[in-house]
Amino acid sequence: MKQIVPTTGSVLSMALVSSFSAGALAAEAGFIEDTTATLQARNYYFSRDFSDIVGANRQSKAEEWAQGFILNVKSGYTQGPVGFGVDVIGLLGLKLDSGPDRVNTGLLPVKDDGRAANDYSRLEAALKVRYSKTEIKVGELQPNVPVLAFSDIRLLPPSYQGASISSSEINGLTLQGGHLNSTSLRNEAGDEKMQAMLGHVPQRQVSSDGFNFAGGDYAFNDKRSSVSAWYGQLEDIYNQRFLGLKHSQPTGDWILGANIGYYDSREDGKKLLGNIDNQAFFSLLSAKRGGHTFYVGYQGMFGDSAFPRVFANISPLGNEVPTYEFASTDERSWQARYDYDFAALGVPGLTSTVRYISGNNVDTGKGFEGKDRERDLDLGYVVQSGSLKGVGVRVRNAMARSNYRSDIDENRLILSYTWTLL
């Protein structure tokens, strides 16, 4: 098995262990008593066929099968006005099936010889300090904010190394900020500097020394409404501002919802990727009644650039899905989606989604208008009782077509189960 990579987080975890004697831990009611620990097993099959390859990569198919394990341990806090604790995350990925002509699914690392690694693993920690309703973390982090969304969409989740602060001292208001100096990608064991994506194109030629973020969310109207304001900066590449509004309104037998957001992005500092100019607007409206939920969404890209983000993350854009992003230069896109929860028919745990997105007006830079479309089908079930209670299965089929990027036919099969250890 591949040796666990010793990084900043693992050194921190060893220091924390050595700093607390067994007697001291036992004396701190809350540090141990409030500790939680879970272990998730995730079996992931991923297949993506490129029926009309566009670009330098001529690989016609990405298909792999892997087994992952995700350990999350979150301690309580020591007693006193200032409480101390530690969070630990352990990740292990095992190759079940791959081939040199089928790599780059995002499930497994690719070695220098072009083959997928047999396994990869990490064990990292974060020290946390709490005073009142304010918490500081240093070490391994998994932030989830509009300018850096948590994208756990493959075998193992990504993480970052740095420091963050979160405060909820004012009722309804949550403020957060942080500095991240490196990342561990979803299919890598080590740490590396952060890079950017513009639209769907990774910009691997340059790296940033850090990512900074700050912002807040304010919930009101009995928590049915919230507003958000955020700032993100991938140093020397781009900076980004975000404003958002979410609202949920019961109306008779219906629950109406709205998710509206606006991003403004520009080049930053040394302009390592040149000038960046993107303004992105999205709106996703919903109507729920019983087991039925209907969605309609609009998303528009404005300016001279595609939407920027940290590689290889998703974003909270309303029309972004794991296959296509609909975030190319000047793109306009519409979405129609329907979800059904079969609990309404007496089958709890069974859910389904069908979604269609169509985009056009893309500035391809090649003298023609870019167009793309995607159809997604998702079916998920979590066993509700018996010896297999808690076992989840999800099936996803996607068909994506474009006249300026590769067509994709995609299938995913994900089996998962989580043990509660503490």
Coordinates of C-alpha atoms in Angstrom, one line a residue:
M1 CA 0.0 0.0 0.0
K2 CA 1.2 3.5 -0.8
Q3 CA 2.8 5.2 2.2
I4 CA 0.7 8.0 3.7
V5 CA 2.1 11.4 2.8
P6 CA 3.4 13.3 5.8
T7 CA 2.0 16.9 5.4
T8 CA 1.4 19.9 7.6
G9 CA -1.9 18.4 8.9
S10 CA -0.3 15.0 9.8
V11 CA 2.5 16.7 11.7
L12 CA -0.1 18.8 13.5
S13 CA -2.0 15.7 14.5
M14 CA 1.1 14.0 15.9
A15 CA 1.9 17.2 17.9
L16 CA -1.6 17.3 19.3
V17 CA -1.5 13.7 20.4
S18 CA 1.8 14.2 22.2
S19 CA 0.5 17.3 23.9
F20 CA -2.4 15.6 25.6
S21 CA -1.6 12.9 28.2
A22 CA -4.2 10.2 28.8
G23 CA -5.0 11.6 32.3
A24 CA -5.6 15.1 31.0
L25 CA -8.0 13.9 28.3
A26 CA -9.9 11.9 30.8
A27 CA -10.3 15.0 33.0
E28 CA -11.7 17.1 30.3
A29 CA -15.4 16.3 30.2
G30 CA -16.6 17.2 26.7
F31 CA -13.3 16.6 24.8
I32 CA -14.0 12.9 24.7
E33 CA -17.7 12.7 25.6
D34 CA -18.6 14.9 22.7
T35 CA -16.3 13.2 20.2
T36 CA -18.0 11.8 17.1
A37 CA -16.5 9.4 14.6
T38 CA -17.8 7.9 11.3
L39 CA -16.4 5.7 8.6
Q40 CA -18.0 5.7 5.2
A41 CA -17.3 3.1 2.6
R42 CA -17.9 4.3 -1.0
N43 CA -17.8 2.0 -4.0
Y44 CA -17.6 4.1 -7.2
Y45 CA -17.9 3.1 -10.9
F46 CA -17.4 5.9 -13.4
S47 CA -17.6 5.7 -17.2
R48 CA -17.4 8.7 -19.5
D49 CA -17.4 8.1 -23.3
F50 CA -16.2 11.0 -25.6
S51 CA -18.0 10.3 -28.9
D52 CA -16.7 13.5 -30.6
I53 CA -13.3 14.4 -29.2
V54 CA -12.4 18.1 -29.2
G55 CA -9.0 19.3 -28.1
A56 CA -5.5 17.9 -27.5
N57 CA -6.5 14.9 -25.4
R58 CA -7.4 12.1 -27.9
Q59 CA -8.5 9.6 -25.2
S60 CA -11.9 8.3 -26.3
K61 CA -13.0 6.9 -22.9
A62 CA -12.4 7.3 -19.2
E63 CA -13.6 4.3 -17.2
E64 CA -12.6 3.1 -13.7
W65 CA -13.9 1.3 -10.7
A66 CA -12.6 2.0 -7.2
Q67 CA -13.3 1.5 -3.5
G68 CA -12.9 4.4 -1.0
F69 CA -13.0 4.8 2.8
I70 CA -13.6 8.1 4.5
L71 CA -12.9 8.5 8.2
N72 CA -14.1 11.6 10.1
V73 CA -13.3 12.1 13.7
K74 CA -14.5 15.3 15.4
S75 CA -13.6 15.8 19.1
G76 CA -15.5 17.9 21.6
Y77 CA -13.9 20.8 23.3
T78 CA -11.9 21.1 26.5
Q79 CA -13.6 22.9 29.4
G80 CA -13.1 26.5 30.2
P81 CA -13.8 29.9 28.5
V82 CA -11.5 28.8 25.6
G83 CA -12.0 25.2 24.4
F84 CA -9.5 23.2 22.4
G85 CA -10.2 20.3 20.1
V86 CA -9.1 18.4 17.0
D87 CA -10.7 17.1 13.8
V88 CA -9.1 14.2 12.0
I89 CA -9.8 13.0 8.4
G90 CA -8.5 9.8 7.0
L91 CA -8.9 8.8 3.3
L92 CA -8.1 5.6 1.5
G93 CA -8.7 4.8 -2.2
L94 CA -8.2 1.4 -3.8
K95 CA -8.1 0.6 -7.5
L96 CA -10.5 -2.2 -8.5
D97 CA -10.4 -1.7 -12.3
S98 CA -8.6 0.6 -14.7
G99 CA -6.3 0.7 -17.7
P100 CA -3.8 3.1 -19.3
D101 CA -6.3 3.9 -22.0
R102 CA -9.2 4.6 -19.5
V103 CA -7.6 6.8 -16.8
N104 CA -8.4 10.4 -15.7
T105 CA -11.9 9.7 -14.3
G106 CA -11.0 11.7 -11.2
L107 CA -11.2 8.5 -9.0
L108 CA -7.6 7.5 -9.0
P109 CA -4.1 9.2 -9.3
V110 CA -2.3 8.7 -12.6
K111 CA 1.4 7.7 -12.3
D112 CA 4.2 8.9 -14.6
D113 CA 3.8 5.7 -16.7
G114 CA 0.2 6.7 -17.5
R115 CA -1.4 4.0 -15.3
A116 CA -3.6 4.5 -12.3
A117 CA -2.1 4.0 -8.9
N118 CA -3.2 0.8 -7.0
D119 CA -4.0 2.9 -3.9
Y120 CA -3.6 6.3 -2.3
S121 CA -4.2 7.6 1.2
R122 CA -4.1 10.5 3.6
L123 CA -4.4 11.1 7.3
E124 CA -4.6 14.7 8.3
A125 CA -5.9 16.9 11.3
A126 CA -7.0 20.3 12.2
L127 CA -6.6 22.0 15.6
K128 CA -9.7 23.9 16.6
V129 CA -10.2 26.6 19.2
R130 CA -13.6 27.9 20.4
Y131 CA -14.5 31.0 22.3
S132 CA -18.2 31.7 22.8
K133 CA -19.7 31.2 19.3
T134 CA -16.4 31.8 17.4
E135 CA -14.2 29.0 16.2
I136 CA -10.7 29.0 14.7
K137 CA -9.3 26.0 12.8
V138 CA -5.7 25.4 11.6
G139 CA -4.7 22.5 9.5
E140 CA -6.7 20.3 7.1
L141 CA -9.9 22.1 6.1
Q142 CA -13.0 21.5 3.9
P143 CA -14.6 24.9 3.5
N144 CA -18.0 25.2 1.8
V145 CA -18.7 28.8 0.8
P146 CA -20.0 30.3 -2.5
V147 CA -16.5 31.3 -3.6
L148 CA -15.1 27.9 -2.8
A149 CA -17.8 25.2 -2.8
F150 CA -17.1 21.8 -1.3
S151 CA -17.2 19.4 -4.3
D152 CA -17.5 15.8 -3.0
I153 CA -18.4 14.3 -6.4
R154 CA -15.9 11.5 -6.8
L155 CA -14.4 8.7 -4.8
L156 CA -12.8 10.8 -2.1
P157 CA -13.4 14.5 -1.2
P158 CA -10.8 17.2 -1.7
S159 CA -9.4 19.3 1.1
Y160 CA -7.2 22.4 1.8
Q161 CA -4.4 23.3 4.2
G162 CA -4.6 26.6 6.0
A163 CA -6.5 28.5 8.6
S164 CA -10.2 29.6 9.0
I165 CA -12.4 31.5 11.4
S166 CA -16.2 31.2 11.8
S167 CA -18.4 33.3 14.1
S168 CA -22.1 33.2 14.9
E169 CA -22.2 35.7 17.8
I170 CA -25.1 37.6 16.3
N171 CA -28.3 35.7 16.0
G172 CA -28.9 34.7 12.3
L173 CA -25.6 36.0 11.1
T174 CA -22.7 33.7 10.3
L175 CA -19.3 35.3 9.3
Q176 CA -16.4 33.3 7.9
G177 CA -12.9 33.9 6.6
G178 CA -9.7 32.1 5.9
H179 CA -6.4 31.7 4.1
L180 CA -5.5 28.5 2.3
N181 CA -2.0 27.8 1.1
S182 CA -2.3 24.4 -0.7
T183 CA -4.8 21.8 -1.7
S184 CA -5.2 18.0 -1.8
L185 CA -7.1 17.1 -5.0
R186 CA -9.9 14.5 -4.9
N187 CA -7.6 11.9 -6.5
E188 CA -4.2 12.7 -5.0
A189 CA -2.5 11.8 -1.8
G190 CA -0.1 14.9 -1.6
D191 CA -0.5 18.6 -1.3
E192 CA 0.1 21.1 -4.1
K193 CA -0.4 24.8 -4.9
M194 CA -3.8 25.8 -6.2
Q195 CA -4.7 26.4 -9.8
A196 CA -7.6 27.8 -11.7
M197 CA -10.2 26.8 -14.2
L198 CA -11.9 29.2 -16.7
G199 CA -15.2 27.7 -17.7
H200 CA -14.4 24.0 -18.4
V201 CA -10.8 24.5 -19.2
P202 CA -8.1 23.8 -16.5
Q203 CA -5.3 26.3 -16.4
R204 CA -2.5 24.1 -15.2
Q205 CA 0.3 26.3 -16.5
V206 CA 0.3 28.6 -13.5
S207 CA -0.2 28.2 -9.7
S208 CA -1.1 30.5 -6.9
D209 CA 0.5 30.9 -3.5
G210 CA -2.8 31.1 -1.7
F211 CA -6.6 31.5 -1.6
N212 CA -8.3 34.0 0.7
F213 CA -12.0 34.2 1.4
A214 CA -14.3 36.3 3.6
G215 CA -18.0 36.8 3.9
G216 CA -21.2 36.0 5.6
D217 CA -24.8 34.7 5.5
Y218 CA -27.7 36.3 7.3
A219 CA -30.9 34.2 7.9
F220 CA -34.2 36.0 8.7
N221 CA -37.9 35.7 8.2
D222 CA -38.0 32.6 10.6
K223 CA -35.0 31.3 8.6
R224 CA -37.0 31.1 5.4
S225 CA -34.9 33.8 3.8
S226 CA -31.2 34.5 3.7
V227 CA -28.8 36.9 2.1
S228 CA -25.1 36.3 1.4
A229 CA -22.1 38.5 0.5
W230 CA -18.6 36.9 -0.1
Y231 CA -15.2 37.7 -1.5
G232 CA -12.6 35.3 -2.8
Q233 CA -9.1 35.7 -4.1
L234 CA -6.9 33.2 -5.8
E235 CA -3.7 35.3 -5.4
D236 CA -2.2 36.7 -8.6
I237 CA -4.8 35.0 -10.8
Y238 CA -8.4 36.3 -10.0
N239 CA -10.5 37.9 -7.4
Q240 CA -14.3 37.4 -7.1
R241 CA -17.3 39.0 -5.3
F242 CA -20.6 37.2 -4.7
L243 CA -24.1 38.4 -3.7
G244 CA -26.9 35.9 -3.1
L245 CA -30.5 35.6 -2.0
K246 CA -32.4 32.5 -1.0
H247 CA -36.1 32.3 0.0
S248 CA -38.7 29.6 0.8
Q249 CA -42.4 30.5 0.9
P250 CA -45.2 28.1 2.0
T251 CA -48.3 28.8 -0.1
G252 CA -51.2 26.5 0.7
D253 CA -50.1 22.9 -0.3
W254 CA -47.0 24.3 -2.1
I255 CA -43.6 25.5 -1.0
L256 CA -42.1 28.0 -3.4
G257 CA -38.4 28.7 -3.5
A258 CA -35.8 31.0 -5.1
N259 CA -32.0 30.9 -5.3
I260 CA -30.5 33.9 -6.9
G261 CA -26.9 34.9 -7.2
Y262 CA -24.4 37.2 -8.9
Y263 CA -20.6 36.9 -9.3
D264 CA -18.2 39.6 -10.4
S265 CA -14.7 38.3 -11.2
R266 CA -11.5 40.1 -12.3
E267 CA -7.8 39.5 -12.7
D268 CA -5.6 39.8 -9.6
G269 CA -2.1 40.9 -8.7
K270 CA 0.4 39.6 -11.2
K271 CA -2.3 38.5 -13.6
L272 CA -0.7 35.1 -14.2
L273 CA -3.6 34.2 -16.5
G274 CA -3.9 37.7 -18.1
N275 CA -7.0 39.8 -17.9
I276 CA -10.1 38.2 -16.5
D277 CA -13.5 39.8 -16.9
N278 CA -16.6 37.8 -16.0
Q279 CA -20.0 38.6 -14.5
A280 CA -22.3 35.6 -13.8
F281 CA -25.9 35.8 -12.9
F282 CA -28.1 32.8 -12.0
S283 CA -31.6 32.2 -10.8
L284 CA -33.2 28.8 -9.8
L285 CA -36.9 28.8 -8.9
S286 CA -38.7 25.9 -7.4
A287 CA -42.2 24.7 -6.5
K288 CA -42.7 21.7 -4.2
R289 CA -46.0 19.9 -3.5
G290 CA -46.0 16.5 -1.8
G291 CA -43.3 14.3 -3.4
H292 CA -43.0 16.6 -6.5
T293 CA -40.5 19.4 -6.9
F294 CA -40.3 21.4 -10.1
Y295 CA -37.4 23.7 -11.0
V296 CA -36.7 26.3 -13.7
G297 CA -33.4 28.1 -14.0
Y298 CA -31.7 30.8 -16.0
Q299 CA -27.9 31.5 -16.0
G300 CA -26.0 34.1 -17.9
M301 CA -22.3 34.8 -18.4
F302 CA -21.2 38.3 -19.3
G303 CA -17.9 40.0 -19.9
D304 CA -14.8 38.8 -21.9
S305 CA -14.0 35.7 -20.0
A306 CA -15.4 32.4 -18.8
F307 CA -16.3 31.9 -15.2
P308 CA -13.2 31.4 -13.0
R309 CA -12.9 29.0 -10.1
V310 CA -10.3 26.9 -8.2
F311 CA -9.4 23.7 -10.0
A312 CA -11.1 21.2 -9.9
N313 CA -14.1 22.5 -8.0
I314 CA -17.7 22.9 -8.9
S315 CA -19.5 26.1 -8.0
P316 CA -23.0 27.0 -6.7
L317 CA -24.0 28.4 -10.2
G318 CA -27.6 27.4 -10.7
N319 CA -27.1 25.6 -14.0
E320 CA -23.8 23.9 -13.2
V321 CA -23.9 20.1 -13.1
P322 CA -21.0 17.6 -12.8
T323 CA -20.7 17.0 -16.5
Y324 CA -21.1 20.4 -18.2
E325 CA -20.8 23.8 -16.4
F326 CA -22.6 26.1 -18.8
A327 CA -20.1 28.8 -17.7
S328 CA -18.3 29.6 -21.0
T329 CA -17.7 33.1 -22.2
D330 CA -21.0 35.0 -22.9
E331 CA -23.0 31.8 -22.5
R332 CA -26.8 31.9 -21.7
S333 CA -28.5 28.7 -20.5
W334 CA -31.9 27.5 -19.3
Q335 CA -32.7 24.6 -17.0
A336 CA -35.8 22.5 -16.4
R337 CA -35.7 19.9 -13.6
Y338 CA -38.1 17.6 -11.9
D339 CA -37.5 15.7 -8.6
Y340 CA -39.7 13.1 -7.1
D341 CA -39.5 11.6 -3.5
F342 CA -41.2 8.2 -3.6
A343 CA -41.9 8.5 0.2
A344 CA -45.1 10.1 -1.0
L345 CA -46.1 6.7 -2.5
G346 CA -45.1 4.8 0.6
V347 CA -41.5 4.0 -0.6
P348 CA -39.2 6.1 1.7
G349 CA -35.6 6.3 0.7
L350 CA -36.2 6.2 -3.0
T351 CA -35.7 9.5 -4.9
S352 CA -35.3 10.5 -8.6
T353 CA -34.2 13.5 -10.7
V354 CA -34.6 14.3 -14.4
R355 CA -32.9 17.5 -15.7
Y356 CA -32.4 19.2 -19.0
I357 CA -30.2 22.2 -19.6
S358 CA -29.6 24.0 -22.9
G359 CA -27.0 26.7 -23.5
N360 CA -26.1 29.0 -26.4
N361 CA -24.4 32.3 -27.4
V362 CA -21.0 31.0 -26.4
D363 CA -18.0 33.1 -27.7
T364 CA -15.8 30.3 -28.9
G365 CA -13.2 32.6 -30.4
K366 CA -13.4 30.5 -33.6
G367 CA -15.9 32.6 -35.5
F368 CA -19.1 30.6 -34.6
E369 CA -21.6 30.5 -31.8
G370 CA -21.1 27.8 -29.3
K371 CA -24.0 25.7 -28.2
D372 CA -24.4 22.8 -25.7
R373 CA -27.1 20.8 -23.9
E374 CA -27.3 18.1 -21.3
R375 CA -29.8 15.6 -20.0
D376 CA -29.4 14.0 -16.6
L377 CA -31.2 11.1 -15.0
D378 CA -30.5 10.2 -11.3
L379 CA -32.1 7.5 -9.2
G380 CA -31.1 6.9 -5.6
Y381 CA -32.2 4.6 -2.8
V382 CA -31.2 4.2 0.9
V383 CA -32.3 0.9 2.5
Q384 CA -34.6 1.8 5.4
S385 CA -34.7 -1.4 7.5
G386 CA -33.2 -4.9 7.9
S387 CA -29.6 -6.1 7.9
L388 CA -28.8 -3.7 5.0
K389 CA -30.3 -0.6 6.7
G390 CA -28.4 2.5 5.7
V391 CA -26.9 1.1 2.5
G392 CA -27.2 3.6 -0.3
V393 CA -27.1 3.2 -4.1
R394 CA -27.2 5.9 -6.7
V395 CA -27.3 5.5 -10.5
R396 CA -26.6 8.5 -12.8
N397 CA -26.8 8.7 -16.6
A398 CA -25.9 11.8 -18.5
M399 CA -25.9 12.8 -22.1
A400 CA -24.1 16.0 -23.0
R401 CA -23.7 17.4 -26.5
S402 CA -21.8 20.5 -27.8
N403 CA -20.5 22.0 -31.1
Y404 CA -17.3 23.4 -29.5
R405 CA -16.3 20.8 -26.8
S406 CA -16.3 17.1 -26.5
D407 CA -19.6 15.2 -26.5
I408 CA -20.0 13.0 -23.4
D409 CA -22.1 9.9 -22.5
E410 CA -21.7 9.2 -18.8
N411 CA -22.7 6.6 -16.3
R412 CA -22.0 6.4 -12.6
L413 CA -22.9 3.7 -10.0
I414 CA -22.2 4.6 -6.4
L415 CA -22.7 2.3 -3.4
S416 CA -22.2 3.7 0.1
Y417 CA -22.5 2.8 3.7
T418 CA -21.6 4.8 6.9
W419 CA -20.7 3.3 10.2
T420 CA -21.1 5.4 13.3
L421 CA -18.0 4.6 15.4
L422 CA -18.6 7.1 18.2

